[in-house]
Amino acid sequence: MNMASSLNSCSTRLVAADQLVAVAQECLNQQMRFLMAWHDWDDQTCVVRYLLSQKDHAEFVLLEVRDTDTLPSLAALVPLLGWYEREMHDLGGLEFSGHPESFPLIIHEGFSISPPPLGRTAADNPLQAHLQGSYEPPSMPEVQGDQVQDLYWGPVRADVVETGEFHYSYIGEAILHYHPRLFFKHRGMEARFAGQDAARSVYLAERVSGVGSACHALAYCQAVENAWGIEVPLRAQLLRVIIVELERLYNHFHYFGQLAKTTTLKVGAATGFLMEERVKQLASQLTGSRYLRSLLCVGGLRRDLQAEHLAHALEGIIDEGEAYLNRLHQTATHLDRLMGTGILSLESAFDQGATGPVARASGLDRDLRRDHPYAAYHKLRFNVPVREKGDAMARSEVRAESLREALALLVQASGRLKTGPVQAEYTPPSGEQQGLGWAETPRGTLMYAVRIRDGRLQRVKIKSPSFSNWRVFPLTVHGTNLMDYAINEASFGLTIAGCDR
Amino acid sequence: MPLWTWTGLKAGKAATRWPRSGSDGQEGVLGMPRLDIDKCRSGCDLCISSCPTQAIHLVEGEPVIDYGRCIVCQRCVEECPEGAMQSSYDWAFGVRQRSDLTWSAALESHEAEHLRKRIASSQRRSLHIRHVDAGSCNACEAEISALDNPFYNLHRLGIFFTPSPRFADLLMVTGPVTAPMHDVLLATWEAMPEPRSVIATGTCAVSGAPMDGGYAGGAGLEKILPVDIWLPGCPPNPAALIHALLLLLERMPQRVTGGQYAE
Ligand code: SF4
Ligand code: SF4
């Protein structure tokens, strides 16, 4: 049986495996950018897909390689694909010949799972295998030298933080090499969707990355709506904007609290966290959930929200938020630590796949809300802040501007609300469909690709912004010093749950 | 006076005094569904099929909720045609016995049993917590971190987080315990001095739901560690966390017994 469906919102091009490198080069020459890669099975046949965005063009490009599970690696040409290929190897059992970093990524040393959980036979029985093994230290290329010292930090680290294991090789204060081992938290989220009712799996998307619950719900719903051709009513579109901009707002306040904490600005940190708390309390009064969960559904919203007076409710937060950002921007001791810290060049940002505020701070002017509009963003006015320097300072400036834009968007969107339905009527079609959904989260590009058959999810691919930015982050650590590490990490604003999935 | 000190002083105290007085900060936060069994129509199983985590079962023809599997998604409330499943603001769900999260006809008291294992009085005054993320979605961490923000200001209750398990009295675990975190979690617990306590924090850590049954492992703490407090919620909000902590320290009473929430 052939796959009856094709992916919406994309112009698809079938590529033979032996042509892949040449075609990828051609795409790069046309200034396209790779966004993600994933594999799927058409019955027993392997399909590998590469999603690209075009310059100044809303339509995505999809390269599709069929009928082989051994492909040439594109990682040397397109470094950001390195992790996607390693993931397809670990979880799908695919081979990528000539991969420059052929180490395990998701499945740690000491662990194994057979057959692979997203492999050829997995569709018949998704839960036939379990991840098994015991802890082993990572196999690392050794850094040798007289005074080189090694520090392993984690998986359980100080403070209330997510699990990850960080390895530093350093001399004195200078970090020679840094390697984060992630994926301790890998929960197999993509496989969890398989076989579920597509209309009712929003709750899973909401739990991929808790502080991105609303954006994950939105991208997931849009993917299913895209597959099924559902038009969401305007009121729901505006309310969706309000929901995800509230999420951006509390994330950005948290970001500044965390950043101030690393520069040892105690009141600055406390203020950021207090502002975050106030936004969450406002969110729960408006929606019943501090994390904006259980609100979205395929076709719109589960229930209407009374957000007409949001601008009024936000007044205090707008004034104090502005005063807070200004105060931070006048604090020399804070700014001194950010300037010149953790520089990411435009070239590395592009090649390695940086996204969101991190990318925009290095001069990469991209924002899905503007470039590939969704929900009601095409009806709203907002700016996309960009900086050139690529240091922690630039990253925090982009976040500050983006926080202000979020506040302005909330006021604008709530002012546009008119009464109307918040749910589209639809009947899930039979047969097979595919869809793509996306959202610009507080951390950058989030994508969901779904394949549905007779209302049930067959394959869900999630590309989270932190998966992209965790790959980029170590590049800004090599050659810097230990004192700046925490500041630099905070300036990236990463999460691990979204990356590990 | 330096700018930040001045603004800090000017802003005054942001901290609530809850539970002694003041707001718990959870206005509007929806909690676990309540079941009004008198309204329930026999032979209907819509709530059961609506629940994504199989938290509801039929026992002798009547629905029984296991709150240890509830992720507060409100779907049973939406789908119940009789209004028997109702939204509530019940979120202080920390309990000492896992079985107290399921409705039971015989409301037996576990308190007697509990008294035999009293918290050492030295711990009742101050408590040091080590947190371990065993595969959470990060919302539970976000709520635990919120305890340190100026509104909840956990220090006022004599409760602190500590980086080293060697100084910790309490292990707070989030996440369903993924395969790579199993040994790491046990090693952290082993490193703690006795007496030591454990709070299963969030529905994931209580039962694994909705993450249980996958290839990466994880069905919560039940078979892994001796748990002192089970706290479902997805995530449990900061006030629910404070309630669970004070419950552990015997400074607040348990709200839920046999699946019933007491006002
Ligand atoms: S609110 Fe709880 S019991 Fe009801 S459907 Fe959701 S998870 Fe199940
Ligand atoms: S209990 Fe809910 S909020 Fe907490 S980690 Fe699990 S899925 Fe996330």
PDB file of C-alpha atoms in Angstrom, chain A residues 91 106-108 111 113 117-118 126-127 129-135 155-163 183-192 196 199-204 206-211 213 254 265 267-271 273-274 276-277 280-281 284-285 287-291 293-294 302-303 324 327-328 330-331 443 494-498 501, chain B residues 3-5 7-9 11 14-15 23-31 46 49-53 71-76 78-79 89 130-146 148-152 161-165 174 176 178-181 183-185 188 204 208 210-218 234-238:
ATOM      1  CA  LEU A  91      15.257   5.380  17.925  1.00  0.00           C
ATOM      2  CA  ILE A 106      19.205   9.556  23.032  1.00  0.00           C
ATOM      3  CA  ILE A 107      20.100   6.054  24.203  1.00  0.00           C
ATOM      4  CA  HIS A 108      22.990   6.408  26.637  1.00  0.00           C
ATOM      5  CA  PHE A 111      21.514   1.276  27.858  1.00  0.00           C
ATOM      6  CA  ILE A 113      16.527  -1.188  23.463  1.00  0.00           C
ATOM      7  CA  PRO A 117      11.202   1.907  19.601  1.00  0.00           C
ATOM      8  CA  LEU A 118      10.451   3.824  16.407  1.00  0.00           C
ATOM      9  CA  PRO A 126       4.751   0.026  19.984  1.00  0.00           C
ATOM     10  CA  LEU A 127       5.394  -1.233  23.509  1.00  0.00           C
ATOM     11  CA  ALA A 129      10.573  -3.262  23.969  1.00  0.00           C
ATOM     12  CA  HIS A 130      11.823  -1.439  27.032  1.00  0.00           C
ATOM     13  CA  LEU A 131      14.867   0.667  27.570  1.00  0.00           C
ATOM     14  CA  GLN A 132      17.227  -1.365  29.732  1.00  0.00           C
ATOM     15  CA  GLY A 133      20.638  -0.968  31.271  1.00  0.00           C
ATOM     16  CA  SER A 134      22.472   0.842  33.996  1.00  0.00           C
ATOM     17  CA  TYR A 135      24.381   4.057  34.373  1.00  0.00           C
ATOM     18  CA  PRO A 155      23.046  14.108  36.563  1.00  0.00           C
ATOM     19  CA  VAL A 156      21.744  15.382  39.921  1.00  0.00           C
ATOM     20  CA  ARG A 157      23.004  18.943  40.236  1.00  0.00           C
ATOM     21  CA  ALA A 158      22.599  21.774  42.721  1.00  0.00           C
ATOM     22  CA  ASP A 159      19.336  23.681  43.154  1.00  0.00           C
ATOM     23  CA  VAL A 160      15.931  22.727  41.794  1.00  0.00           C
ATOM     24  CA  VAL A 161      16.888  22.062  38.195  1.00  0.00           C
ATOM     25  CA  GLU A 162      16.236  19.577  35.456  1.00  0.00           C
ATOM     26  CA  THR A 163      18.415  16.526  35.121  1.00  0.00           C
ATOM     27  CA  PHE A 183      18.195  12.695  27.421  1.00  0.00           C
ATOM     28  CA  PHE A 184      18.066  11.239  30.944  1.00  0.00           C
ATOM     29  CA  LYS A 185      14.522  12.553  30.817  1.00  0.00           C
ATOM     30  CA  HIS A 186      13.643  10.947  27.518  1.00  0.00           C
ATOM     31  CA  ARG A 187      10.093   9.660  27.992  1.00  0.00           C
ATOM     32  CA  GLY A 188       9.450   8.455  24.453  1.00  0.00           C
ATOM     33  CA  MET A 189       6.786  11.116  23.937  1.00  0.00           C
ATOM     34  CA  GLU A 190       6.566  10.733  20.159  1.00  0.00           C
ATOM     35  CA  ALA A 191       5.783   7.030  20.491  1.00  0.00           C
ATOM     36  CA  ARG A 192       3.123   7.792  23.098  1.00  0.00           C
ATOM     37  CA  GLN A 196      -4.158   7.573  20.038  1.00  0.00           C
ATOM     38  CA  ALA A 199      -8.801  14.682  18.289  1.00  0.00           C
ATOM     39  CA  ARG A 200      -8.048  13.914  21.934  1.00  0.00           C
ATOM     40  CA  SER A 201      -4.288  13.889  22.355  1.00  0.00           C
ATOM     41  CA  VAL A 202      -3.732  17.547  23.179  1.00  0.00           C
ATOM     42  CA  TYR A 203      -3.085  16.562  26.794  1.00  0.00           C
ATOM     43  CA  LEU A 204       0.053  14.699  25.705  1.00  0.00           C
ATOM     44  CA  GLU A 206       0.777  19.834  26.827  1.00  0.00           C
ATOM     45  CA  ARG A 207       3.086  17.589  28.820  1.00  0.00           C
ATOM     46  CA  VAL A 208       6.081  17.505  26.486  1.00  0.00           C
ATOM     47  CA  SER A 209       7.495  20.700  27.964  1.00  0.00           C
ATOM     48  CA  GLY A 210       5.554  22.099  30.901  1.00  0.00           C
ATOM     49  CA  VAL A 211       6.646  25.710  30.553  1.00  0.00           C
ATOM     50  CA  SER A 213       2.356  23.717  27.418  1.00  0.00           C
ATOM     51  CA  HIS A 254      11.394  33.965  34.621  1.00  0.00           C
ATOM     52  CA  LEU A 265      21.571  40.528  41.698  1.00  0.00           C
ATOM     53  CA  VAL A 267      16.517  41.895  44.312  1.00  0.00           C
ATOM     54  CA  GLY A 268      16.660  41.731  40.536  1.00  0.00           C
ATOM     55  CA  ALA A 269      16.145  37.976  40.665  1.00  0.00           C
ATOM     56  CA  ALA A 270      13.354  38.200  43.224  1.00  0.00           C
ATOM     57  CA  THR A 271      11.552  40.836  41.164  1.00  0.00           C
ATOM     58  CA  PHE A 273      10.327  35.677  39.801  1.00  0.00           C
ATOM     59  CA  LEU A 274       7.629  37.739  41.480  1.00  0.00           C
ATOM     60  CA  GLU A 276       6.453  35.613  36.744  1.00  0.00           C
ATOM     61  CA  GLU A 277       4.243  34.573  39.658  1.00  0.00           C
ATOM     62  CA  LYS A 280       0.730  32.904  36.443  1.00  0.00           C
ATOM     63  CA  GLN A 281      -1.838  34.012  39.002  1.00  0.00           C
ATOM     64  CA  SER A 284      -5.110  30.960  36.517  1.00  0.00           C
ATOM     65  CA  GLN A 285      -7.792  33.546  37.238  1.00  0.00           C
ATOM     66  CA  THR A 287      -8.207  30.185  32.555  1.00  0.00           C
ATOM     67  CA  GLY A 288      -8.138  27.955  35.641  1.00  0.00           C
ATOM     68  CA  SER A 289      -4.581  26.813  34.940  1.00  0.00           C
ATOM     69  CA  ARG A 290      -1.255  28.385  35.853  1.00  0.00           C
ATOM     70  CA  TYR A 291       0.332  26.602  32.897  1.00  0.00           C
ATOM     71  CA  ARG A 293      -3.355  23.722  30.137  1.00  0.00           C
ATOM     72  CA  SER A 294      -6.639  22.091  29.150  1.00  0.00           C
ATOM     73  CA  ARG A 302     -12.574  23.783  24.777  1.00  0.00           C
ATOM     74  CA  ARG A 303     -14.435  26.691  26.305  1.00  0.00           C
ATOM     75  CA  TYR A 324      12.020  46.343  36.026  1.00  0.00           C
ATOM     76  CA  ARG A 327      16.361  49.077  36.096  1.00  0.00           C
ATOM     77  CA  LEU A 328      18.159  45.974  34.851  1.00  0.00           C
ATOM     78  CA  GLN A 330      20.834  50.582  34.145  1.00  0.00           C
ATOM     79  CA  THR A 331      22.723  48.176  36.371  1.00  0.00           C
ATOM     80  CA  ARG A 443      12.434  29.794  23.016  1.00  0.00           C
ATOM     81  CA  LEU A 494      17.027  26.432  27.784  1.00  0.00           C
ATOM     82  CA  THR A 495      14.741  23.683  29.004  1.00  0.00           C
ATOM     83  CA  ILE A 496      15.653  20.020  29.082  1.00  0.00           C
ATOM     84  CA  ALA A 497      12.220  18.369  29.054  1.00  0.00           C
ATOM     85  CA  GLY A 498      11.420  19.761  25.611  1.00  0.00           C
ATOM     86  CA  ARG A 501      10.967  14.452  25.084  1.00  0.00           C
TER      87      ARG A 501
ATOM     88  CA  LEU B   3      19.231  51.357  43.423  1.00  0.00           C
ATOM     89  CA  TRP B   4      18.227  47.729  43.946  1.00  0.00           C
ATOM     90  CA  THR B   5      18.209  47.905  47.744  1.00  0.00           C
ATOM     91  CA  THR B   7      13.562  49.431  45.087  1.00  0.00           C
ATOM     92  CA  GLY B   8      13.491  46.255  47.128  1.00  0.00           C
ATOM     93  CA  LEU B   9      12.649  48.163  50.288  1.00  0.00           C
ATOM     94  CA  ALA B  11       8.313  47.375  47.097  1.00  0.00           C
ATOM     95  CA  ALA B  14       5.356  40.550  48.751  1.00  0.00           C
ATOM     96  CA  ALA B  15       5.097  37.370  50.793  1.00  0.00           C
ATOM     97  CA  SER B  23      -4.035  34.435  50.211  1.00  0.00           C
ATOM     98  CA  ASP B  24      -2.809  31.056  48.995  1.00  0.00           C
ATOM     99  CA  GLY B  25      -2.441  32.648  45.548  1.00  0.00           C
ATOM    100  CA  GLN B  26      -4.486  29.974  43.800  1.00  0.00           C
ATOM    101  CA  GLU B  27      -7.613  31.901  42.948  1.00  0.00           C
ATOM    102  CA  GLY B  28      -9.238  30.216  39.955  1.00  0.00           C
ATOM    103  CA  VAL B  29      -6.869  27.238  39.838  1.00  0.00           C
ATOM    104  CA  LEU B  30      -8.929  24.194  38.978  1.00  0.00           C
ATOM    105  CA  GLY B  31      -8.323  21.082  41.037  1.00  0.00           C
ATOM    106  CA  LEU B  46     -18.709   8.173  29.678  1.00  0.00           C
ATOM    107  CA  SER B  49     -13.864   6.457  28.384  1.00  0.00           C
ATOM    108  CA  SER B  50     -13.167  10.194  28.553  1.00  0.00           C
ATOM    109  CA  CYS B  51     -10.272   9.893  30.974  1.00  0.00           C
ATOM    110  CA  PRO B  52      -6.915   9.826  29.163  1.00  0.00           C
ATOM    111  CA  THR B  53      -5.059   8.274  32.103  1.00  0.00           C
ATOM    112  CA  ILE B  71      -3.901  14.983  35.597  1.00  0.00           C
ATOM    113  CA  VAL B  72      -6.693  17.513  36.216  1.00  0.00           C
ATOM    114  CA  CYS B  73      -7.596  17.717  32.548  1.00  0.00           C
ATOM    115  CA  GLN B  74     -11.326  18.280  33.315  1.00  0.00           C
ATOM    116  CA  ARG B  75     -12.426  16.015  30.491  1.00  0.00           C
ATOM    117  CA  CYS B  76     -14.622  13.811  32.701  1.00  0.00           C
ATOM    118  CA  GLU B  78     -17.027  18.039  30.284  1.00  0.00           C
ATOM    119  CA  GLU B  79     -18.288  14.646  29.214  1.00  0.00           C
ATOM    120  CA  TYR B  89     -10.833  23.927  43.544  1.00  0.00           C
ATOM    121  CA  ARG B 130      16.901  17.694  47.966  1.00  0.00           C
ATOM    122  CA  HIS B 131      14.914  17.618  44.726  1.00  0.00           C
ATOM    123  CA  VAL B 132      15.493  15.051  41.973  1.00  0.00           C
ATOM    124  CA  ASP B 133      13.987  15.345  38.527  1.00  0.00           C
ATOM    125  CA  ALA B 134      13.345  11.783  37.384  1.00  0.00           C
ATOM    126  CA  GLY B 135      11.923  12.666  33.989  1.00  0.00           C
ATOM    127  CA  SER B 136       9.401  15.433  34.548  1.00  0.00           C
ATOM    128  CA  CYS B 137       7.876  17.731  31.946  1.00  0.00           C
ATOM    129  CA  ASN B 138       9.434  20.584  33.946  1.00  0.00           C
ATOM    130  CA  ALA B 139       6.136  22.084  35.131  1.00  0.00           C
ATOM    131  CA  CYS B 140       6.611  20.364  38.488  1.00  0.00           C
ATOM    132  CA  GLU B 141      10.107  21.907  38.799  1.00  0.00           C
ATOM    133  CA  ALA B 142       8.686  25.274  37.846  1.00  0.00           C
ATOM    134  CA  GLU B 143       6.192  25.028  40.731  1.00  0.00           C
ATOM    135  CA  ILE B 144       8.826  23.826  43.189  1.00  0.00           C
ATOM    136  CA  SER B 145      11.086  26.713  42.143  1.00  0.00           C
ATOM    137  CA  ALA B 146       8.175  29.079  42.631  1.00  0.00           C
ATOM    138  CA  ASP B 148      11.374  30.414  46.536  1.00  0.00           C
ATOM    139  CA  ASN B 149       9.767  33.412  44.860  1.00  0.00           C
ATOM    140  CA  PRO B 150       8.862  36.361  47.092  1.00  0.00           C
ATOM    141  CA  PHE B 151       5.170  35.473  47.158  1.00  0.00           C
ATOM    142  CA  TYR B 152       5.498  32.007  48.729  1.00  0.00           C
ATOM    143  CA  PHE B 161      16.553  23.480  49.534  1.00  0.00           C
ATOM    144  CA  THR B 162      19.994  21.976  49.793  1.00  0.00           C
ATOM    145  CA  PRO B 163      22.343  20.981  46.991  1.00  0.00           C
ATOM    146  CA  SER B 164      23.766  17.958  48.779  1.00  0.00           C
ATOM    147  CA  PRO B 165      21.721  14.868  49.598  1.00  0.00           C
ATOM    148  CA  THR B 174       9.275  14.636  40.168  1.00  0.00           C
ATOM    149  CA  PRO B 176       7.722   9.033  36.334  1.00  0.00           C
ATOM    150  CA  THR B 178      12.672   7.022  33.398  1.00  0.00           C
ATOM    151  CA  ALA B 179      15.033   4.087  32.935  1.00  0.00           C
ATOM    152  CA  PRO B 180      18.271   6.140  33.071  1.00  0.00           C
ATOM    153  CA  MET B 181      17.064   7.924  36.230  1.00  0.00           C
ATOM    154  CA  ASP B 183      19.778   4.102  39.548  1.00  0.00           C
ATOM    155  CA  VAL B 184      20.592   7.784  39.866  1.00  0.00           C
ATOM    156  CA  LEU B 185      17.524   8.334  42.025  1.00  0.00           C
ATOM    157  CA  THR B 188      20.718  10.000  45.772  1.00  0.00           C
ATOM    158  CA  CYS B 204       3.839  11.396  37.249  1.00  0.00           C
ATOM    159  CA  GLY B 208       3.518   7.501  36.241  1.00  0.00           C
ATOM    160  CA  PRO B 210       0.114   9.885  31.858  1.00  0.00           C
ATOM    161  CA  MET B 211       3.665   8.754  31.107  1.00  0.00           C
ATOM    162  CA  ASP B 212       3.487   5.157  32.338  1.00  0.00           C
ATOM    163  CA  GLY B 213       3.607   2.119  30.105  1.00  0.00           C
ATOM    164  CA  GLY B 214       6.041   3.506  27.536  1.00  0.00           C
ATOM    165  CA  TYR B 215       9.347   2.105  26.356  1.00  0.00           C
ATOM    166  CA  ALA B 216      11.394   4.549  28.409  1.00  0.00           C
ATOM    167  CA  GLY B 217      10.009   3.245  31.677  1.00  0.00           C
ATOM    168  CA  GLY B 218       8.422   5.021  34.567  1.00  0.00           C
ATOM    169  CA  CYS B 234      -0.301  18.086  37.190  1.00  0.00           C
ATOM    170  CA  PRO B 235       1.512  20.033  38.378  1.00  0.00           C
ATOM    171  CA  PRO B 236       0.677  20.454  42.068  1.00  0.00           C
ATOM    172  CA  ASN B 237       0.564  24.217  42.593  1.00  0.00           C
ATOM    173  CA  PRO B 238       2.880  25.930  45.103  1.00  0.00           C
TER     174      PRO B 238
END
